[in-house]
PDB file of C-alpha atoms in Angstrom:
ATOM      1  CA  MET C 214     144.171 114.545  76.731  1.00 41.00           C
ATOM      2  CA  ASP C 215     140.954 113.000  77.676  1.00 50.00           C
ATOM      3  CA  ARG C 216     138.695 116.161  77.117  1.00 52.00           C
ATOM      4  CA  SER C 217     136.416 114.492  79.972  1.00 49.00           C
ATOM      5  CA  GLU C 218     139.199 116.226  82.860  1.00 53.00           C
ATOM      6  CA  ASN C 219     138.242 119.751  81.453  1.00 63.00           C
ATOM      7  CA  LEU C 220     134.755 118.964  82.207  1.00 63.00           C
ATOM      8  CA  VAL C 221     135.058 118.033  85.937  1.00 62.00           C
ATOM      9  CA  PRO C 222     133.791 120.946  88.301  1.00 63.00           C
ATOM     10  CA  LYS C 223     136.880 123.007  90.207  1.00 66.00           C
ATOM     11  CA  ASP C 224     134.813 124.111  93.344  1.00 85.00           C
ATOM     12  CA  SER C 225     133.132 121.303  95.108  1.00 90.00           C
ATOM     13  CA  GLU C 226     131.425 123.462  97.862  1.00 94.00           C
ATOM     14  CA  PRO C 227     127.391 123.197  98.251  1.00 95.00           C
ATOM     15  CA  ARG C 228     125.570 126.124  96.628  1.00 96.00           C
ATOM     16  CA  ILE C 229     123.186 127.450  98.885  1.00 97.00           C
ATOM     17  CA  HIS C 230     120.920 130.763  98.452  1.00 98.00           C
ATOM     18  CA  PRO C 231     121.204 133.291 100.506  1.00 97.00           C
ATOM     19  CA  THR C 232     117.263 133.012 100.931  1.00 98.00           C
ATOM     20  CA  ALA C 233     117.433 129.602 102.380  1.00 98.00           C
ATOM     21  CA  GLU C 234     117.475 128.489 105.817  1.00 97.00           C
ATOM     22  CA  LEU C 235     119.219 125.714 107.342  1.00 98.00           C
ATOM     23  CA  LYS C 236     120.083 124.268 110.924  1.00 96.00           C
ATOM     24  CA  ALA C 237     121.965 121.899 111.777  1.00 96.00           C
ATOM     25  CA  CYS C 238     122.539 120.574 108.650  1.00 98.00           C
ATOM     26  CA  LYS C 239     125.385 118.329 106.169  1.00 98.00           C
ATOM     27  CA  LEU C 240     125.651 119.091 102.681  1.00 98.00           C
ATOM     28  CA  GLY C 241     127.765 116.993 100.236  1.00 97.00           C
ATOM     29  CA  ARG C 242     129.731 117.826  97.601  1.00 96.00           C
ATOM     30  CA  TYR C 243     128.122 119.923  94.890  1.00 96.00           C
ATOM     31  CA  ALA C 244     124.886 119.808  96.641  1.00 97.00           C
ATOM     32  CA  SER C 245     122.596 122.625  95.393  1.00 97.00           C
ATOM     33  CA  ILE C 246     119.871 124.593  97.905  1.00 98.00           C
ATOM     34  CA  GLY C 247     117.348 126.696  96.074  1.00 97.00           C
ATOM     35  CA  GLU C 248     115.807 129.983  96.941  1.00 98.00           C
ATOM     36  CA  ARG C 249     113.813 129.980 100.266  1.00 98.00           C
ATOM     37  CA  VAL C 250     114.097 126.112 101.013  1.00 98.00           C
ATOM     38  CA  VAL C 251     113.790 125.525 104.664  1.00 98.00           C
ATOM     39  CA  LEU C 252     115.985 122.383 105.861  1.00 98.00           C
ATOM     40  CA  ARG C 253     116.462 121.549 109.679  1.00 97.00           C
ATOM     41  CA  GLU C 254     118.800 118.331 110.698  1.00 97.00           C
ATOM     42  CA  VAL C 255     118.926 117.526 107.093  1.00 98.00           C
ATOM     43  CA  THR C 256     121.726 115.478 105.605  1.00 98.00           C
ATOM     44  CA  VAL C 257     122.183 115.926 102.027  1.00 98.00           C
ATOM     45  CA  GLY C 258     124.389 113.850  99.759  1.00 98.00           C
ATOM     46  CA  ASP C 259     126.717 114.584  96.807  1.00 98.00           C
ATOM     47  CA  PHE C 260     125.429 116.305  93.871  1.00 97.00           C
ATOM     48  CA  SER C 261     121.651 116.450  95.355  1.00 98.00           C
ATOM     49  CA  TYR C 262     119.572 119.094  94.929  1.00 98.00           C
ATOM     50  CA  PHE C 263     116.250 121.232  96.349  1.00 98.00           C
ATOM     51  CA  GLU C 264     114.583 123.594  94.198  1.00 98.00           C
ATOM     52  CA  ARG C 265     112.709 126.556  95.430  1.00 97.00           C
ATOM     53  CA  HIS C 266     110.387 126.672  98.225  1.00 97.00           C
ATOM     54  CA  ALA C 267     110.870 122.906  99.453  1.00 98.00           C
ATOM     55  CA  GLU C 268     111.153 121.716 103.331  1.00 98.00           C
ATOM     56  CA  ALA C 269     112.594 118.665 104.985  1.00 98.00           C
ATOM     57  CA  ILE C 270     113.330 117.761 108.630  1.00 97.00           C
ATOM     58  CA  TYR C 271     114.904 114.754 110.390  1.00 97.00           C
ATOM     59  CA  THR C 272     115.869 113.534 106.944  1.00 98.00           C
ATOM     60  CA  THR C 273     119.101 111.609 105.238  1.00 98.00           C
ATOM     61  CA  ILE C 274     119.183 112.024 101.454  1.00 98.00           C
ATOM     62  CA  GLY C 275     121.407 110.291  99.422  1.00 98.00           C
ATOM     63  CA  LYS C 276     123.769 111.434  96.370  1.00 98.00           C
ATOM     64  CA  PHE C 277     121.942 112.671  93.315  1.00 98.00           C
ATOM     65  CA  CYS C 278     118.533 113.084  94.452  1.00 98.00           C
ATOM     66  CA  SER C 279     116.551 115.598  92.645  1.00 98.00           C
ATOM     67  CA  ILE C 280     113.936 117.593  94.989  1.00 98.00           C
ATOM     68  CA  ALA C 281     111.518 119.816  93.365  1.00 98.00           C
ATOM     69  CA  SER C 282     109.946 122.629  94.264  1.00 98.00           C
ATOM     70  CA  ASN C 283     107.015 123.240  96.744  1.00 98.00           C
ATOM     71  CA  SER C 284     107.820 119.345  97.992  1.00 98.00           C
ATOM     72  CA  ARG C 285     108.055 118.935 101.606  1.00 98.00           C
ATOM     73  CA  ILE C 286     109.964 115.866 103.197  1.00 98.00           C
ATOM     74  CA  ASN C 287     108.720 114.607 106.544  1.00 97.00           C
ATOM     75  CA  ALA C 288     105.790 116.683 106.773  1.00 92.00           C
ATOM     76  CA  LEU C 289     104.950 118.070 110.536  1.00 87.00           C
ATOM     77  CA  GLU C 290     103.064 115.459 112.498  1.00 89.00           C
ATOM     78  CA  HIS C 291     100.910 116.870 115.283  1.00 93.00           C
ATOM     79  CA  PRO C 292      99.892 115.319 118.464  1.00 92.00           C
ATOM     80  CA  ILE C 293      96.535 114.776 117.894  1.00 93.00           C
ATOM     81  CA  GLU C 294      95.820 112.528 120.987  1.00 94.00           C
ATOM     82  CA  ARG C 295      96.385 115.639 123.311  1.00 92.00           C
ATOM     83  CA  LEU C 296      93.560 117.985 124.610  1.00 94.00           C
ATOM     84  CA  THR C 297      94.777 120.398 121.570  1.00 94.00           C
ATOM     85  CA  GLN C 298      97.173 119.599 118.406  1.00 94.00           C
ATOM     86  CA  HIS C 299      98.241 123.499 118.560  1.00 95.00           C
ATOM     87  CA  LYS C 300     101.400 123.776 118.417  1.00 93.00           C
ATOM     88  CA  VAL C 301     101.055 125.793 121.947  1.00 94.00           C
ATOM     89  CA  SER C 302     101.546 122.333 123.180  1.00 94.00           C
ATOM     90  CA  TYR C 303     104.940 121.256 122.479  1.00 93.00           C
ATOM     91  CA  ARG C 304     106.178 124.734 121.560  1.00 92.00           C
ATOM     92  CA  PRO C 305     105.004 126.992 124.331  1.00 94.00           C
ATOM     93  CA  ASN C 306     107.760 129.136 124.341  1.00 94.00           C
ATOM     94  CA  GLU C 307     106.345 130.831 121.337  1.00 93.00           C
ATOM     95  CA  TYR C 308     103.776 132.027 123.611  1.00 95.00           C
ATOM     96  CA  PHE C 309     104.681 132.092 126.981  1.00 94.00           C
ATOM     97  CA  ARG C 310     107.937 133.356 128.560  1.00 89.00           C
ATOM     98  CA  TRP C 311     108.672 130.426 130.728  1.00 90.00           C
ATOM     99  CA  LEU C 312     107.692 127.063 129.238  1.00 92.00           C
ATOM    100  CA  GLY C 313     110.095 125.823 127.074  1.00 92.00           C
ATOM    101  CA  VAL C 314     109.987 123.247 123.851  1.00 93.00           C
ATOM    102  CA  ASP C 315     108.377 119.949 124.639  1.00 93.00           C
ATOM    103  CA  ALA C 316     111.465 117.342 124.430  1.00 94.00           C
ATOM    104  CA  ALA C 317     109.481 114.471 124.330  1.00 94.00           C
ATOM    105  CA  PHE C 318     107.484 115.248 121.301  1.00 93.00           C
ATOM    106  CA  ARG C 319     110.606 116.409 119.536  1.00 92.00           C
ATOM    107  CA  ALA C 320     112.211 113.086 120.119  1.00 94.00           C
ATOM    108  CA  ARG C 321     109.281 111.360 118.937  1.00 93.00           C
ATOM    109  CA  ARG C 322     109.605 113.768 115.679  1.00 92.00           C
ATOM    110  CA  GLN C 323     113.375 112.860 115.603  1.00 92.00           C
ATOM    111  CA  ALA C 324     112.654 108.835 115.521  1.00 94.00           C
ATOM    112  CA  LYS C 325     110.134 109.273 112.488  1.00 95.00           C
ATOM    113  CA  ALA C 326     113.317 110.180 110.368  1.00 97.00           C
ATOM    114  CA  VAL C 327     112.892 110.160 106.443  1.00 98.00           C
ATOM    115  CA  THR C 328     115.722 107.978 104.819  1.00 98.00           C
ATOM    116  CA  MET C 329     115.830 108.304 100.929  1.00 98.00           C
ATOM    117  CA  GLY C 330     118.376 106.418  98.786  1.00 98.00           C
ATOM    118  CA  HIS C 331     120.462 107.549  95.480  1.00 98.00           C
ATOM    119  CA  ASP C 332     119.018 108.927  92.452  1.00 98.00           C
ATOM    120  CA  VAL C 333     115.285 109.578  93.601  1.00 98.00           C
ATOM    121  CA  TRP C 334     113.324 112.251  91.999  1.00 98.00           C
ATOM    122  CA  ILE C 335     110.719 114.124  94.159  1.00 98.00           C
ATOM    123  CA  GLY C 336     107.909 115.286  92.185  1.00 98.00           C
ATOM    124  CA  HIS C 337     106.985 119.276  92.302  1.00 98.00           C
ATOM    125  CA  GLY C 338     104.814 119.532  95.819  1.00 98.00           C
ATOM    126  CA  ALA C 339     105.123 116.158  97.014  1.00 98.00           C
ATOM    127  CA  VAL C 340     104.692 115.265  99.954  1.00 98.00           C
ATOM    128  CA  ILE C 341     106.853 112.349 102.305  1.00 98.00           C
ATOM    129  CA  MET C 342     105.202 111.653 105.551  1.00 97.00           C
ATOM    130  CA  PRO C 343     107.106 110.846 108.751  1.00 97.00           C
ATOM    131  CA  GLY C 344     109.294 107.657 108.985  1.00 97.00           C
ATOM    132  CA  VAL C 345     108.943 106.522 105.310  1.00 98.00           C
ATOM    133  CA  THR C 346     112.444 104.924 103.424  1.00 98.00           C
ATOM    134  CA  ILE C 347     112.198 105.675  99.650  1.00 98.00           C
ATOM    135  CA  GLY C 348     114.694 103.268  97.621  1.00 98.00           C
ATOM    136  CA  ASN C 349     117.594 104.001  95.192  1.00 98.00           C
ATOM    137  CA  GLY C 350     116.397 104.992  91.917  1.00 98.00           C
ATOM    138  CA  ALA C 351     112.543 105.787  92.721  1.00 98.00           C
ATOM    139  CA  VAL C 352     110.522 108.521  91.544  1.00 98.00           C
ATOM    140  CA  ILE C 353     107.675 110.367  93.469  1.00 98.00           C
ATOM    141  CA  GLY C 354     104.934 111.876  91.108  1.00 98.00           C
ATOM    142  CA  ALA C 355     103.959 115.499  91.267  1.00 98.00           C
ATOM    143  CA  ASN C 356     101.687 116.116  94.708  1.00 98.00           C
ATOM    144  CA  ALA C 357     101.739 112.373  95.788  1.00 98.00           C
ATOM    145  CA  VAL C 358     101.230 111.814  99.370  1.00 98.00           C
ATOM    146  CA  VAL C 359     104.022 109.144 100.481  1.00 98.00           C
ATOM    147  CA  THR C 360     102.539 107.504 103.514  1.00 97.00           C
ATOM    148  CA  HIS C 361     104.479 104.000 103.022  1.00 97.00           C
ATOM    149  CA  ASP C 362     108.194 103.092 101.877  1.00 98.00           C
ATOM    150  CA  VAL C 363     108.650 102.857  98.122  1.00 98.00           C
ATOM    151  CA  PRO C 364     110.959 100.265  97.083  1.00 98.00           C
ATOM    152  CA  PRO C 365     114.066 100.986  94.594  1.00 98.00           C
ATOM    153  CA  TYR C 366     113.183 102.084  91.426  1.00 98.00           C
ATOM    154  CA  ALA C 367     109.489 102.387  91.668  1.00 98.00           C
ATOM    155  CA  ILE C 368     107.280 105.300  90.130  1.00 98.00           C
ATOM    156  CA  VAL C 369     104.642 105.982  92.758  1.00 98.00           C
ATOM    157  CA  THR C 370     101.647 108.716  92.283  1.00 98.00           C
ATOM    158  CA  GLY C 371      98.232 109.603  93.896  1.00 97.00           C
ATOM    159  CA  VAL C 372      97.020 110.364  97.266  1.00 97.00           C
ATOM    160  CA  PRO C 373      98.110 107.971  98.936  1.00 97.00           C
ATOM    161  CA  ALA C 374     100.739 107.360  96.608  1.00 97.00           C
ATOM    162  CA  ARG C 375     100.803 103.780  95.358  1.00 97.00           C
ATOM    163  CA  PRO C 376     102.875 102.414  92.889  1.00 97.00           C
ATOM    164  CA  LEU C 377     102.448 102.878  89.153  1.00 97.00           C
ATOM    165  CA  ARG C 378     105.158 100.957  87.453  1.00 97.00           C
ATOM    166  CA  PRO C 379     108.912 100.013  87.767  1.00 97.00           C
ATOM    167  CA  ARG C 380     111.675 102.554  85.857  1.00 97.00           C
ATOM    168  CA  PHE C 381     113.434  99.474  84.693  1.00 97.00           C
ATOM    169  CA  PRO C 382     113.035  95.558  84.307  1.00 97.00           C
ATOM    170  CA  ALA C 383     114.179  94.119  87.676  1.00 97.00           C
ATOM    171  CA  ALA C 384     117.181  92.540  85.964  1.00 97.00           C
ATOM    172  CA  VAL C 385     117.987  95.940  84.682  1.00 98.00           C
ATOM    173  CA  ALA C 386     117.353  97.345  87.942  1.00 98.00           C
ATOM    174  CA  SER C 387     119.632  95.103  90.147  1.00 97.00           C
ATOM    175  CA  ARG C 388     122.508  95.869  87.864  1.00 97.00           C
ATOM    176  CA  ILE C 389     122.359  99.246  88.218  1.00 98.00           C
ATOM    177  CA  GLU C 390     122.570  98.997  91.961  1.00 97.00           C
ATOM    178  CA  ALA C 391     125.497  96.847  91.297  1.00 96.00           C
ATOM    179  CA  LEU C 392     127.133  99.172  89.418  1.00 97.00           C
ATOM    180  CA  ALA C 393     126.431 101.906  92.298  1.00 97.00           C
ATOM    181  CA  TRP C 394     127.703 105.010  89.953  1.00 97.00           C
ATOM    182  CA  TRP C 395     126.831 107.279  92.338  1.00 98.00           C
ATOM    183  CA  ASP C 396     129.811 106.163  94.219  1.00 97.00           C
ATOM    184  CA  TRP C 397     132.049 106.658  91.087  1.00 96.00           C
ATOM    185  CA  PRO C 398     134.644 109.292  91.136  1.00 93.00           C
ATOM    186  CA  VAL C 399     134.193 112.511  89.456  1.00 92.00           C
ATOM    187  CA  GLU C 400     136.359 112.213  86.579  1.00 90.00           C
ATOM    188  CA  LYS C 401     134.923 108.835  85.861  1.00 92.00           C
ATOM    189  CA  LEU C 402     131.557 110.265  85.888  1.00 93.00           C
ATOM    190  CA  ALA C 403     132.326 112.770  83.743  1.00 91.00           C
ATOM    191  CA  ARG C 404     133.530 110.331  81.107  1.00 92.00           C
ATOM    192  CA  ALA C 405     130.272 108.586  81.533  1.00 95.00           C
ATOM    193  CA  VAL C 406     127.946 111.427  81.030  1.00 94.00           C
ATOM    194  CA  PRO C 407     128.151 111.295  77.115  1.00 95.00           C
ATOM    195  CA  ASP C 408     127.063 107.561  77.367  1.00 96.00           C
ATOM    196  CA  MET C 409     124.440 108.158  79.707  1.00 96.00           C
ATOM    197  CA  GLN C 410     122.842 110.960  77.223  1.00 96.00           C
ATOM    198  CA  GLU C 411     123.465 108.510  73.816  1.00 96.00           C
ATOM    199  CA  MET C 412     122.827 104.976  74.707  1.00 96.00           C
ATOM    200  CA  PRO C 413     120.321 102.554  75.832  1.00 97.00           C
ATOM    201  CA  ILE C 414     120.239 101.391  79.253  1.00 97.00           C
ATOM    202  CA  GLU C 415     121.294  97.975  78.845  1.00 97.00           C
ATOM    203  CA  ALA C 416     124.148  98.973  76.302  1.00 96.00           C
ATOM    204  CA  PHE C 417     125.406 101.516  78.985  1.00 97.00           C
ATOM    205  CA  LEU C 418     125.794  98.566  81.788  1.00 97.00           C
ATOM    206  CA  ASP C 419     127.227  96.235  79.269  1.00 95.00           C
ATOM    207  CA  ARG C 420     129.882  99.133  78.622  1.00 95.00           C
ATOM    208  CA  TRP C 421     130.427 100.467  81.920  1.00 96.00           C
ATOM    209  CA  GLU C 422     130.194  97.251  84.362  1.00 94.00           C
ATOM    210  CA  ASN C 423     133.600  96.355  82.776  1.00 87.00           C
ATOM    211  CA  ASP C 424     135.284  99.618  83.246  1.00 78.00           C
ATOM    212  CA  ALA C 425     137.676  99.482  86.042  1.00 64.00           C
ATOM    213  CA  ILE C 426     138.842 103.017  86.514  1.00 63.00           C
TER     214      ILE C 426
END
């Protein structure tokens, strides 16, 4: 019997810390939501996880994403063109009994959703601004402020975030994209983990590009 059969998790249900706050969210298999995480209208892909005190709103997150503590995805936009940028103008219901949420401003925020690919790492304290798209395999450095789209397999750092270097040469990144390992069944993933740990990336690709099971 293949030993990897015993490594496949038995329970694929998402894990949500009791202090986390989620509203209108969709969580994939094996997703994990940490302590005091706040999510609003967020889709989280299989195996992706949020560490403590992170926040996200109006965001679609791919599979196998690692989101560090104190990060903020789709940071709140204020209507700075109005008389006041205070929330009294767009959430007056918090102060006045008969005044409701500004539906137009909410729709404006929803239209600037953040999209994150697979296998993205968001570093500690990073801030992702509205409307940004982050490609597969990208790395966002700790405390970076991301104001523009990030290409696949790029490492970006700083305020505002700028490219530091690619994770892999372009030819290797293209092979990883084609492999689409994030879509593998869990049984195949379990078999591949030891090779992920031990093999150089190109040797891993040589081995697994030809594995049809």
